[in-house]
Coordinates of C-alpha atoms and ligand atoms in Angstrom, one line a residue:
M1 CA -19.5 -5.7 5.6
R2 CA -21.5 -8.6 7.1
A3 CA -22.3 -10.1 3.7
E4 CA -18.7 -9.7 2.6
Q5 CA -17.5 -11.4 5.8
R6 CA -20.0 -14.3 5.2
R7 CA -18.7 -14.7 1.7
R8 CA -15.1 -14.8 2.9
R9 CA -15.9 -17.4 5.6
A10 CA -17.7 -19.5 3.0
L11 CA -14.5 -19.4 0.9
G12 CA -12.5 -20.5 3.9
R13 CA -14.9 -23.5 4.5
A14 CA -14.8 -24.4 0.8
L15 CA -11.1 -24.5 0.8
A16 CA -11.3 -26.7 3.9
A17 CA -13.6 -29.2 2.2
P18 CA -12.8 -32.9 2.6
G19 CA -9.7 -33.9 0.6
N20 CA -8.3 -30.4 0.8
R21 CA -5.7 -30.3 3.5
T22 CA -5.6 -26.8 4.8
S23 CA -3.1 -25.5 7.3
A24 CA -5.9 -25.0 9.7
D25 CA -6.4 -28.7 10.2
V26 CA -2.8 -29.8 10.4
R27 CA -0.9 -29.4 13.7
D28 CA 2.5 -29.7 12.0
W29 CA 1.4 -27.3 9.2
W30 CA 4.7 -25.5 9.5
R31 CA 6.6 -28.6 8.3
E32 CA 5.0 -28.4 4.8
A33 CA 3.3 -25.0 4.4
V34 CA 3.4 -22.9 1.3
C35 CA 3.9 -19.5 2.7
Y36 CA 3.3 -16.3 0.7
Q37 CA 5.5 -13.4 1.5
V38 CA 3.5 -10.1 1.6
Y39 CA 5.7 -7.0 1.1
L40 CA 3.0 -4.9 2.6
R41 CA 4.1 -1.5 1.1
S42 CA 3.7 -3.0 -2.3
F43 CA 0.8 -5.5 -2.0
A44 CA -2.3 -3.4 -2.2
D45 CA -3.1 0.2 -1.3
G46 CA -6.5 0.5 0.4
N47 CA -6.6 4.2 1.1
G48 CA -5.1 5.7 -2.0
D49 CA -1.9 7.2 -0.6
G50 CA 0.3 5.2 -2.9
V51 CA 1.6 2.8 -0.2
G52 CA 0.2 -0.7 0.4
D53 CA -1.6 -1.2 3.7
L54 CA -3.7 -3.5 5.9
T55 CA -7.0 -2.5 4.3
G56 CA -5.6 -3.3 0.9
L57 CA -4.3 -6.7 2.1
Y58 CA -7.6 -7.5 3.8
Q59 CA -9.5 -6.9 0.6
R60 CA -7.1 -9.2 -1.3
L61 CA -7.1 -12.1 1.2
P62 CA -9.6 -14.0 -0.9
Y63 CA -7.1 -13.9 -3.7
L64 CA -4.4 -15.4 -1.5
A65 CA -6.8 -18.1 -0.1
G66 CA -7.9 -18.9 -3.7
L67 CA -4.3 -19.1 -4.9
G68 CA -3.9 -22.0 -2.5
V69 CA -1.2 -20.9 -0.1
D70 CA -1.3 -22.0 3.5
A71 CA 0.3 -19.1 5.4
L72 CA 1.3 -15.5 4.9
W73 CA 4.5 -13.9 6.1
I74 CA 4.1 -10.2 6.4
N75 CA 7.3 -8.0 6.3
P76 CA 7.6 -5.6 9.3
W77 CA 4.5 -3.6 9.9
F78 CA 5.6 -1.7 13.0
P79 CA 5.9 2.0 13.4
S80 CA 9.1 3.0 11.6
P81 CA 10.8 6.0 10.0
M82 CA 11.1 3.6 7.0
V83 CA 14.8 4.3 6.4
D84 CA 15.1 0.6 5.6
G85 CA 11.7 -0.4 4.4
G86 CA 10.4 -1.0 8.0
Y87 CA 13.5 -3.0 9.2
D88 CA 14.1 0.1 11.4
V89 CA 11.5 -0.4 14.1
S90 CA 10.6 2.4 16.6
D91 CA 7.8 0.5 18.4
Y92 CA 7.5 -3.3 18.4
R93 CA 4.0 -3.4 19.8
A94 CA 2.1 -1.3 17.3
I95 CA 1.4 -0.8 13.6
D96 CA 2.8 1.9 11.5
P97 CA 0.0 4.5 10.7
A98 CA 0.8 4.2 7.0
F99 CA -0.3 0.6 7.2
G100 CA -3.2 0.9 9.6
T101 CA -3.9 0.4 13.3
L102 CA -3.5 -2.4 15.8
S103 CA -7.2 -3.1 15.6
D104 CA -6.8 -3.5 11.8
A105 CA -4.1 -6.0 12.5
L106 CA -6.3 -7.9 14.9
A107 CA -9.1 -8.0 12.3
M108 CA -6.6 -9.2 9.8
I109 CA -5.4 -12.0 12.0
E110 CA -8.9 -13.1 12.7
E111 CA -9.8 -13.1 9.0
I112 CA -6.7 -14.9 8.0
H113 CA -7.6 -17.7 10.4
A114 CA -11.2 -17.7 9.3
L115 CA -9.9 -18.4 5.8
G116 CA -8.0 -21.4 7.1
L117 CA -4.6 -19.6 6.7
R118 CA -1.8 -18.9 9.2
I119 CA 0.1 -15.6 9.7
L120 CA 3.7 -15.0 10.4
I121 CA 5.1 -11.6 11.2
D122 CA 8.7 -10.3 11.0
I123 CA 10.7 -9.4 14.1
V124 CA 13.9 -7.4 13.9
P125 CA 15.9 -8.2 17.0
N126 CA 19.4 -7.2 15.9
H127 CA 18.8 -3.5 15.8
T128 CA 16.1 -0.9 16.5
S129 CA 15.4 2.3 14.7
S130 CA 17.4 5.3 16.0
Q131 CA 14.0 6.7 16.7
H132 CA 13.2 4.0 19.2
P133 CA 12.6 5.5 22.7
W134 CA 15.5 3.3 24.0
F135 CA 18.0 4.9 21.6
H136 CA 16.7 8.4 22.5
E137 CA 17.2 7.6 26.2
A138 CA 20.7 6.3 25.5
L139 CA 21.7 9.5 23.7
A140 CA 20.0 11.8 26.3
G141 CA 21.4 10.0 29.3
G142 CA 25.1 10.9 28.6
P143 CA 28.2 8.8 28.4
D144 CA 27.8 6.7 31.6
C145 CA 24.1 6.1 31.7
V146 CA 22.8 2.6 32.0
E147 CA 20.5 3.1 29.0
R148 CA 23.5 2.9 26.8
D149 CA 24.1 -0.7 27.8
R150 CA 21.1 -1.7 25.6
Y151 CA 23.2 -0.7 22.5
I152 CA 26.8 -1.1 21.6
F153 CA 28.6 2.2 22.4
R154 CA 32.4 2.4 22.4
P155 CA 34.9 5.2 22.6
G156 CA 36.7 6.0 19.3
T157 CA 40.3 5.2 18.6
G158 CA 43.1 7.5 17.6
P159 CA 44.5 10.4 19.7
K160 CA 41.2 12.3 19.6
G161 CA 38.8 9.4 19.5
D162 CA 37.8 10.4 16.1
A163 CA 38.4 7.1 14.4
P164 CA 35.8 4.3 14.7
P165 CA 36.4 1.6 17.4
N166 CA 37.2 -1.1 14.8
N167 CA 37.1 -1.8 11.1
W168 CA 33.6 -3.3 10.9
R169 CA 31.7 -2.4 7.7
S170 CA 28.0 -1.7 7.3
V171 CA 26.2 -4.2 5.0
F172 CA 24.8 -1.1 3.2
G173 CA 28.3 0.4 2.7
G174 CA 30.7 2.5 4.7
S175 CA 31.8 2.1 8.3
A176 CA 29.5 0.2 10.8
W177 CA 30.1 3.0 13.4
T178 CA 28.7 6.5 13.8
R179 CA 29.9 9.0 16.3
I180 CA 27.4 10.8 18.4
V181 CA 27.2 14.3 19.8
E182 CA 26.9 14.1 23.6
P183 CA 24.1 16.1 25.4
D184 CA 26.7 18.8 26.3
G185 CA 27.5 19.3 22.6
R186 CA 30.9 17.6 22.6
A187 CA 31.8 14.9 20.1
G188 CA 31.2 11.6 22.0
S189 CA 31.4 7.9 21.7
W190 CA 30.5 5.7 18.7
Y191 CA 27.7 3.3 18.3
L192 CA 27.6 0.1 16.1
H193 CA 25.2 -0.4 13.2
L194 CA 25.8 -3.3 11.0
F195 CA 23.1 -1.8 8.7
A196 CA 22.2 1.9 8.3
P197 CA 23.2 4.5 10.9
E198 CA 19.5 4.7 11.7
Q199 CA 19.6 1.1 12.8
P200 CA 21.7 0.9 15.9
D201 CA 22.6 -2.7 16.9
L202 CA 21.2 -3.9 20.2
N203 CA 23.5 -5.4 22.9
W204 CA 22.3 -8.9 23.3
D205 CA 24.5 -9.4 26.4
S206 CA 22.0 -7.2 28.2
C207 CA 19.4 -9.1 30.2
L208 CA 17.0 -6.3 29.7
V209 CA 17.2 -6.6 25.9
R210 CA 16.6 -10.4 26.2
R211 CA 13.6 -9.9 28.5
E212 CA 12.1 -7.2 26.3
F213 CA 12.2 -9.4 23.2
E214 CA 10.7 -12.4 24.9
S215 CA 7.9 -10.1 26.0
I216 CA 7.5 -8.8 22.4
L217 CA 7.2 -12.4 21.2
R218 CA 4.5 -13.1 23.8
F219 CA 2.6 -9.9 22.9
W220 CA 2.2 -11.0 19.2
F221 CA 1.7 -14.7 20.0
D222 CA -1.0 -13.7 22.5
L223 CA -2.8 -11.8 19.7
G224 CA -2.9 -15.0 17.6
V225 CA 0.1 -14.6 15.4
D226 CA 1.2 -18.2 14.4
G227 CA 4.8 -17.6 13.6
I228 CA 7.7 -15.2 13.4
R229 CA 10.4 -14.7 10.9
I230 CA 13.6 -13.6 12.6
D231 CA 15.5 -10.9 10.8
V232 CA 19.3 -11.4 10.6
A233 CA 19.2 -14.1 13.2
H234 CA 22.9 -14.8 12.8
A235 CA 24.0 -11.3 13.7
M236 CA 22.8 -10.8 17.3
I237 CA 25.9 -11.8 19.2
K238 CA 29.3 -10.1 18.7
A239 CA 32.7 -11.4 19.7
P240 CA 33.9 -10.1 23.1
G241 CA 36.2 -7.1 22.7
L242 CA 34.8 -6.5 19.2
P243 CA 38.0 -7.5 17.4
D244 CA 38.8 -6.2 13.9
L245 CA 37.7 -8.2 10.9
G246 CA 40.5 -10.1 9.3
P247 CA 41.1 -9.7 5.5
S248 CA 38.8 -12.7 4.6
D249 CA 36.0 -11.5 6.9
I250 CA 35.9 -8.2 5.1
E251 CA 35.2 -9.9 1.8
L252 CA 32.4 -11.8 3.3
I253 CA 30.6 -8.7 4.5
A254 CA 27.1 -9.8 3.6
S255 CA 27.4 -13.5 4.4
A256 CA 28.8 -15.6 7.1
A257 CA 30.6 -18.4 5.4
H258 CA 33.6 -17.9 7.7
P259 CA 33.7 -19.7 11.1
G260 CA 35.0 -17.5 13.8
H261 CA 33.7 -14.3 12.2
P262 CA 33.4 -11.6 14.9
H263 CA 29.7 -10.7 14.3
W264 CA 28.1 -13.4 12.1
D265 CA 26.9 -16.8 13.3
R266 CA 28.4 -16.7 16.7
E267 CA 27.7 -19.5 19.1
G268 CA 25.9 -17.3 21.6
V269 CA 22.9 -16.8 19.3
H270 CA 21.8 -20.4 20.1
E271 CA 21.2 -19.7 23.7
I272 CA 18.9 -16.8 22.8
F273 CA 16.9 -19.1 20.4
R274 CA 16.5 -21.8 23.0
G275 CA 14.8 -19.3 25.2
W276 CA 12.6 -18.2 22.3
R277 CA 11.6 -21.8 21.6
A278 CA 10.5 -22.1 25.2
V279 CA 8.3 -19.1 24.8
A280 CA 6.7 -20.6 21.6
D281 CA 6.3 -24.0 23.3
S282 CA 4.4 -22.4 26.1
Y283 CA 1.3 -22.1 23.8
P284 CA -1.0 -25.0 23.2
E285 CA -1.2 -24.4 19.4
P286 CA 2.1 -24.3 17.5
R287 CA 3.9 -21.0 17.5
V288 CA 6.8 -21.2 15.1
F289 CA 9.9 -19.5 14.0
V290 CA 11.7 -19.2 10.6
A291 CA 15.2 -17.8 10.8
E292 CA 16.9 -15.6 8.3
A293 CA 20.4 -16.9 8.9
C294 CA 22.9 -16.4 6.2
V295 CA 25.5 -18.8 7.4
G296 CA 27.2 -20.5 4.4
A297 CA 27.1 -24.2 5.0
S298 CA 23.9 -26.2 5.5
E299 CA 25.4 -27.8 8.6
R300 CA 25.8 -24.4 10.2
L301 CA 22.2 -23.6 9.3
A302 CA 21.0 -26.9 10.8
R303 CA 22.4 -25.7 14.2
Y304 CA 19.6 -23.1 14.3
V305 CA 16.9 -25.7 13.9
R306 CA 18.2 -28.4 16.3
P307 CA 15.7 -29.8 18.7
G308 CA 14.9 -27.2 21.3
E309 CA 15.9 -24.3 19.0
L310 CA 14.0 -22.7 16.1
H311 CA 11.6 -24.6 13.9
T312 CA 12.8 -23.7 10.4
A313 CA 15.4 -21.6 8.6
F314 CA 15.6 -20.3 5.0
N315 CA 17.9 -22.1 2.7
F316 CA 19.9 -19.5 0.7
D317 CA 22.1 -22.0 -1.1
Y318 CA 19.0 -23.1 -3.1
L319 CA 18.0 -19.5 -3.8
T320 CA 21.5 -18.6 -5.1
A321 CA 22.1 -21.8 -7.1
P322 CA 22.4 -21.1 -10.8
W323 CA 19.9 -22.8 -13.2
R324 CA 22.0 -25.9 -13.6
A325 CA 21.0 -29.5 -12.8
D326 CA 24.3 -30.3 -10.9
T327 CA 24.3 -27.3 -8.6
L328 CA 20.6 -27.4 -7.9
R329 CA 20.9 -31.1 -7.0
I330 CA 23.8 -30.4 -4.6
A331 CA 21.8 -27.6 -3.0
I332 CA 18.8 -29.8 -2.6
D333 CA 20.7 -32.8 -1.2
S334 CA 22.8 -30.8 1.2
S335 CA 19.8 -29.0 2.6
L336 CA 17.7 -32.2 2.9
S337 CA 20.4 -34.2 4.6
A338 CA 21.4 -31.4 7.0
M339 CA 17.8 -30.7 8.0
A340 CA 17.0 -34.4 8.3
A341 CA 19.9 -34.9 10.7
V342 CA 18.2 -32.5 13.1
G343 CA 14.6 -33.5 12.3
A344 CA 13.7 -30.2 10.7
P345 CA 11.9 -29.6 7.4
A346 CA 13.7 -27.9 4.6
I347 CA 12.6 -24.4 3.5
W348 CA 12.8 -23.5 -0.2
A349 CA 12.5 -20.0 -1.7
L350 CA 13.4 -18.6 -5.1
S351 CA 13.1 -14.9 -4.3
N352 CA 12.4 -12.4 -1.5
H353 CA 12.4 -8.6 -1.0
D354 CA 16.3 -8.5 -0.8
V355 CA 17.3 -10.2 -3.9
L356 CA 17.0 -10.0 -7.7
R357 CA 13.8 -11.6 -8.8
H358 CA 14.6 -15.1 -10.0
L359 CA 12.9 -14.7 -13.4
T360 CA 15.6 -12.1 -14.2
R361 CA 18.4 -14.2 -12.7
Y362 CA 17.4 -17.2 -14.8
G363 CA 17.0 -15.0 -17.9
R364 CA 20.7 -14.3 -18.0
P365 CA 23.6 -16.7 -18.9
Q366 CA 24.1 -19.1 -15.9
S367 CA 27.4 -19.3 -14.1
D368 CA 29.1 -22.3 -12.5
G369 CA 29.1 -20.9 -8.9
P370 CA 26.5 -19.3 -6.8
V371 CA 24.5 -16.6 -8.5
H372 CA 24.8 -13.1 -7.3
T373 CA 21.4 -12.1 -6.1
L374 CA 22.1 -8.4 -5.4
A375 CA 21.6 -5.6 -7.9
N376 CA 25.2 -4.4 -7.6
H377 CA 26.6 -7.8 -8.7
S378 CA 24.1 -8.4 -11.4
P379 CA 26.0 -9.1 -14.7
D380 CA 25.5 -6.6 -17.5
G381 CA 23.7 -7.5 -20.6
P382 CA 20.1 -7.9 -21.5
V383 CA 17.8 -10.3 -19.8
D384 CA 16.0 -12.8 -22.0
L385 CA 12.6 -12.4 -20.3
A386 CA 10.9 -15.2 -22.3
L387 CA 13.6 -17.6 -21.2
G388 CA 13.5 -16.3 -17.6
T389 CA 9.7 -16.8 -17.6
R390 CA 9.9 -20.3 -18.9
R391 CA 12.6 -21.2 -16.4
A392 CA 10.6 -19.6 -13.6
Q393 CA 7.6 -21.7 -14.5
T394 CA 9.8 -24.8 -14.4
A395 CA 11.5 -23.7 -11.1
A396 CA 8.0 -23.3 -9.5
L397 CA 7.2 -26.9 -10.3
L398 CA 10.5 -28.1 -9.0
M399 CA 10.3 -26.2 -5.7
L400 CA 6.7 -27.1 -5.0
A401 CA 7.5 -30.8 -5.4
L402 CA 10.4 -30.8 -3.0
P403 CA 9.9 -32.1 0.6
G404 CA 9.3 -29.3 3.2
C405 CA 8.0 -25.8 3.0
A406 CA 8.1 -23.4 0.1
Y407 CA 8.0 -19.6 0.4
L408 CA 6.6 -17.6 -2.5
Y409 CA 7.5 -13.9 -2.8
Q410 CA 4.6 -11.8 -3.9
G411 CA 4.4 -11.3 -7.6
E412 CA 6.4 -14.4 -8.5
E413 CA 3.1 -16.1 -9.2
L414 CA 2.5 -13.4 -11.8
G415 CA 6.0 -13.7 -13.4
L416 CA 7.1 -10.3 -12.3
W417 CA 10.7 -9.5 -13.3
E418 CA 13.3 -7.3 -11.6
V419 CA 12.8 -3.7 -12.7
E420 CA 16.5 -2.7 -13.2
D421 CA 15.9 0.7 -14.9
L422 CA 14.0 2.6 -12.1
P423 CA 14.8 6.3 -12.5
D424 CA 17.6 7.3 -10.0
E425 CA 15.4 9.8 -8.2
T426 CA 12.8 7.1 -7.3
L427 CA 15.3 4.8 -5.5
Q428 CA 14.7 4.5 -1.8
D429 CA 16.8 1.6 -0.6
P430 CA 19.5 3.0 1.8
T431 CA 22.1 1.0 -0.2
W432 CA 21.9 3.5 -3.1
E433 CA 23.1 6.5 -1.0
R434 CA 25.4 4.5 1.3
S435 CA 27.2 3.1 -1.7
G436 CA 27.8 6.5 -3.2
H437 CA 25.4 5.6 -6.0
T438 CA 27.3 2.5 -7.1
D439 CA 24.7 -0.1 -5.9
R440 CA 21.2 0.5 -7.0
G441 CA 19.9 -1.6 -4.1
R442 CA 16.7 -3.7 -3.8
D443 CA 13.9 -1.5 -5.0
G444 CA 13.7 -3.3 -8.3
C445 CA 12.1 -6.4 -6.7
R446 CA 9.8 -4.3 -4.4
L447 CA 7.5 -2.7 -6.9
P448 CA 3.7 -2.5 -6.3
M449 CA 1.7 -5.5 -7.5
P450 CA -0.2 -5.2 -10.8
W451 CA -3.8 -6.3 -10.1
S452 CA -5.9 -5.1 -13.1
G453 CA -6.4 -2.6 -15.8
D454 CA -4.3 -1.4 -18.7
A455 CA -2.1 1.2 -17.1
P456 CA -0.3 1.9 -13.9
P457 CA -1.2 1.7 -11.0
F458 CA -2.8 -1.4 -12.3
G459 CA -5.4 -1.6 -9.5
F460 CA -2.7 -1.3 -6.8
S461 CA -4.4 1.9 -5.6
P462 CA -8.1 2.6 -5.6
D463 CA -9.6 4.8 -8.3
H464 CA -9.8 7.8 -6.1
A465 CA -6.1 7.6 -5.1
Q466 CA -4.5 10.8 -4.1
K467 CA -1.0 9.7 -4.9
V468 CA 0.9 7.6 -7.4
P469 CA 2.4 4.4 -6.1
W470 CA 5.6 4.8 -4.1
L471 CA 7.6 3.1 -6.9
P472 CA 6.6 3.4 -10.6
Q473 CA 5.5 0.2 -12.3
P474 CA 6.5 -0.5 -15.9
P475 CA 3.7 -0.2 -18.4
Q476 CA 4.6 -3.7 -19.8
W477 CA 3.1 -5.2 -16.6
K478 CA -0.3 -4.7 -18.3
Q479 CA 0.1 -8.3 -19.5
L480 CA 1.0 -9.6 -16.0
T481 CA -1.9 -8.3 -13.9
V482 CA -4.0 -10.8 -12.0
Q483 CA -6.9 -9.9 -14.1
A484 CA -5.0 -10.4 -17.4
Q485 CA -3.8 -13.9 -16.4
T486 CA -6.9 -15.2 -14.7
G487 CA -8.4 -17.9 -17.0
D488 CA -5.4 -18.0 -19.3
E489 CA -4.2 -21.6 -19.0
Q490 CA -0.8 -20.8 -20.3
S491 CA -0.1 -18.1 -17.7
M492 CA 2.2 -18.2 -14.8
L493 CA -0.7 -17.4 -12.4
E494 CA -2.8 -20.3 -13.6
L495 CA 0.2 -22.6 -13.4
Y496 CA 0.8 -21.7 -9.7
R497 CA -2.9 -22.1 -9.0
R498 CA -3.0 -25.6 -10.5
A499 CA 0.3 -26.6 -8.8
L500 CA -0.9 -25.4 -5.4
R501 CA -4.2 -27.2 -5.8
I502 CA -2.5 -30.5 -6.6
R503 CA 0.1 -30.0 -3.8
R504 CA -2.7 -29.5 -1.3
V505 CA -4.5 -32.8 -2.1
H506 CA -1.7 -35.1 -3.2
P507 CA -0.5 -37.3 -0.3
A508 CA 3.1 -37.4 -1.7
L509 CA 3.6 -33.6 -1.5
G510 CA 4.6 -31.4 1.4
D511 CA 6.6 -33.0 4.2
G512 CA 8.4 -36.3 3.5
S513 CA 11.3 -37.6 1.5
L514 CA 12.4 -38.0 -2.1
A515 CA 14.4 -40.6 -4.0
W516 CA 16.4 -39.5 -7.1
D517 CA 15.8 -41.4 -10.3
T518 CA 19.4 -42.5 -11.0
T519 CA 18.5 -43.4 -14.6
A520 CA 18.0 -39.7 -15.5
V521 CA 20.4 -38.1 -18.0
P522 CA 22.8 -35.4 -16.7
D523 CA 20.7 -32.3 -17.5
V524 CA 17.5 -33.8 -16.0
L525 CA 16.6 -33.8 -12.3
S526 CA 14.1 -36.5 -11.7
F527 CA 12.8 -37.8 -8.3
T528 CA 10.0 -39.8 -6.9
R529 CA 8.0 -39.2 -3.8
P530 CA 5.8 -41.9 -2.2
P531 CA 3.1 -42.6 -2.9
G532 CA 3.0 -42.5 -6.6
F533 CA 4.5 -39.2 -7.5
Q534 CA 7.4 -38.2 -9.8
C535 CA 8.8 -34.8 -10.8
V536 CA 11.0 -34.5 -13.8
V537 CA 12.8 -31.3 -14.6
N538 CA 14.7 -30.8 -17.9
L539 CA 17.3 -28.1 -17.5
G540 CA 18.9 -29.0 -20.9
Q541 CA 18.2 -27.7 -24.4
G542 CA 16.9 -30.9 -26.0
A543 CA 13.7 -32.7 -25.3
A544 CA 13.9 -35.5 -22.7
R545 CA 12.0 -38.8 -22.5
L546 CA 9.7 -39.4 -19.6
P547 CA 9.8 -42.4 -17.3
D548 CA 6.9 -44.8 -17.2
H549 CA 3.8 -43.1 -15.6
R550 CA 0.1 -43.5 -15.3
E551 CA -0.9 -39.9 -15.9
V552 CA 0.6 -36.4 -16.4
L553 CA -0.7 -34.3 -13.5
L554 CA 0.8 -31.0 -14.6
S555 CA 3.5 -29.7 -16.9
S556 CA 5.1 -26.2 -17.1
V557 CA 4.7 -26.2 -20.9
P558 CA 2.8 -28.6 -23.1
L559 CA 4.7 -31.9 -23.8
E560 CA 5.9 -32.4 -27.3
D561 CA 5.1 -35.8 -28.7
G562 CA 5.2 -37.2 -25.2
L563 CA 8.7 -35.7 -24.6
L564 CA 9.6 -33.0 -22.1
P565 CA 11.0 -30.0 -23.9
G566 CA 14.2 -28.2 -22.6
D567 CA 13.7 -25.8 -19.6
S568 CA 10.4 -27.4 -18.5
A569 CA 9.1 -29.6 -15.8
V570 CA 6.3 -32.2 -15.3
W571 CA 4.5 -33.8 -12.4
L572 CA 3.6 -37.4 -13.0
A573 CA 1.4 -40.0 -11.3
R574 CA 3.1 -43.4 -11.3
Ligands
BGC601 C1 16.1 -7.9 5.7 C2 16.5 -6.7 5.0 C3 17.0 -5.6 5.9 C4 18.1 -6.2 6.8 C5 18.3 -5.3 8.0 C6 17.4 -8.3 6.3 O1 18.1 -9.3 6.0 O2 15.5 -8.9 5.0 O3 15.5 -6.2 4.1 O4 17.5 -4.6 5.2 O5 17.8 -7.4 7.3 O6 17.3 -5.4 8.9

């Protein structure tokens, strides 16, 4: 173990060599980090039970450091009944036994820092698990107990109280209310759950809830965690009186593009986040937040990252933009200008654990409007995987050249696609059951990583594994393992490695600004970044001419007679 640790530290030092900016050296690392999202259950299985864990991740940290990312965001790792992949938390100060122990987590944090990386974890403040002790106490205490004030309990409507308190809908399908049985056996009041019934919403009007979460933040910050992703940050405050949704609100169930919505993007969330910022700022080294706030317009999103509030927020307009030069440019411009107005960096991502993998989205005919990123809205028809792969390579170079931070979702660097034909009996996302088997949910983007070998589990689990992986991998992923792609200069993985290496040393990349090249033709996105950098992305069919340049730093596919082929991108030194 000692020798292994020494080897890892040496890798950390090598990555920190002069000329290599690492996040460890830079105080404002969070303004320009490339952050790798680790979906722990599917990253690497260290103990052979078919589920990814901290031991598996620890063993693969050198892979991540070598890839060239700056930080890791780890999806919820807390004890959880796993009704919603860990977003149903029963204890916010411990680690789920399937993933490891708190001391494994501490060793992990130390090792991540030793490698020059940062670590962000994922806090779920809108709801707990129904197995959280607080919810047990609320049920056991009876109708008038103070413990119920931590959640949102209401009497039912209708003569017998057997209709829900209002018409709110669960994001996963069905009503957002479930009726409880009181301790004396009678049918009782109803509780709110914007997600699954096993995820009761907390009452953020309660001081106790507020104090508890500030204490949870401190708990993890004290242990060395550098940042926190805030789950459904736009949902925590509900309108007084819990009024019914209007007709337009119902249609917008999973987004919040509608001002005045009774439970999305309410003004009151900002006060909570100002308090959280004060907690973060009480540490000498940066402790940062990234909000998952689905709020429609960039200007609404910018309100979450105003001075004194959160540091960063995901930009979903970019993620849902179709593969078209005009819409991508609008998404980029609106995010950059909205964030610049409040002094925050933009955050770009192409995929995450909730949406169809972008390779698959881009492999289908592109629409004019936002692309549906959920499985139930995915258009029928075959995916052109070769086209999707080519566009995903191009998209990587575009995203990594934009000012601000980029979030990579595990497996995108391997060119993994959405697995849309998982057998019904393997599906685990609550959406599948809650939608009456009409929405296949998000399992298709959550499959275990393929590391090596010719057949599943592709090195995801150790040789002595007792169980098969929790979701089955397609045999075709044989060509996409880390092992298969390493050293293949045409592969997605080597493209990401090269791009991240350049991004780390090039002074133009990361935080900063861009200027569009106004001479570019309509299907081409072209911009410069000082000093001396230009990115050209050809989203058209025909080849495009390149602007004057000193050197080609990197291209997603080989240039053809000095021209940039359709669906490809190039980084130039000017
Ligand atoms: C997470 C989802 C989760 C939901 C409820 C999100 O937006 O990313 O995976 O199901 O919140 O916690």
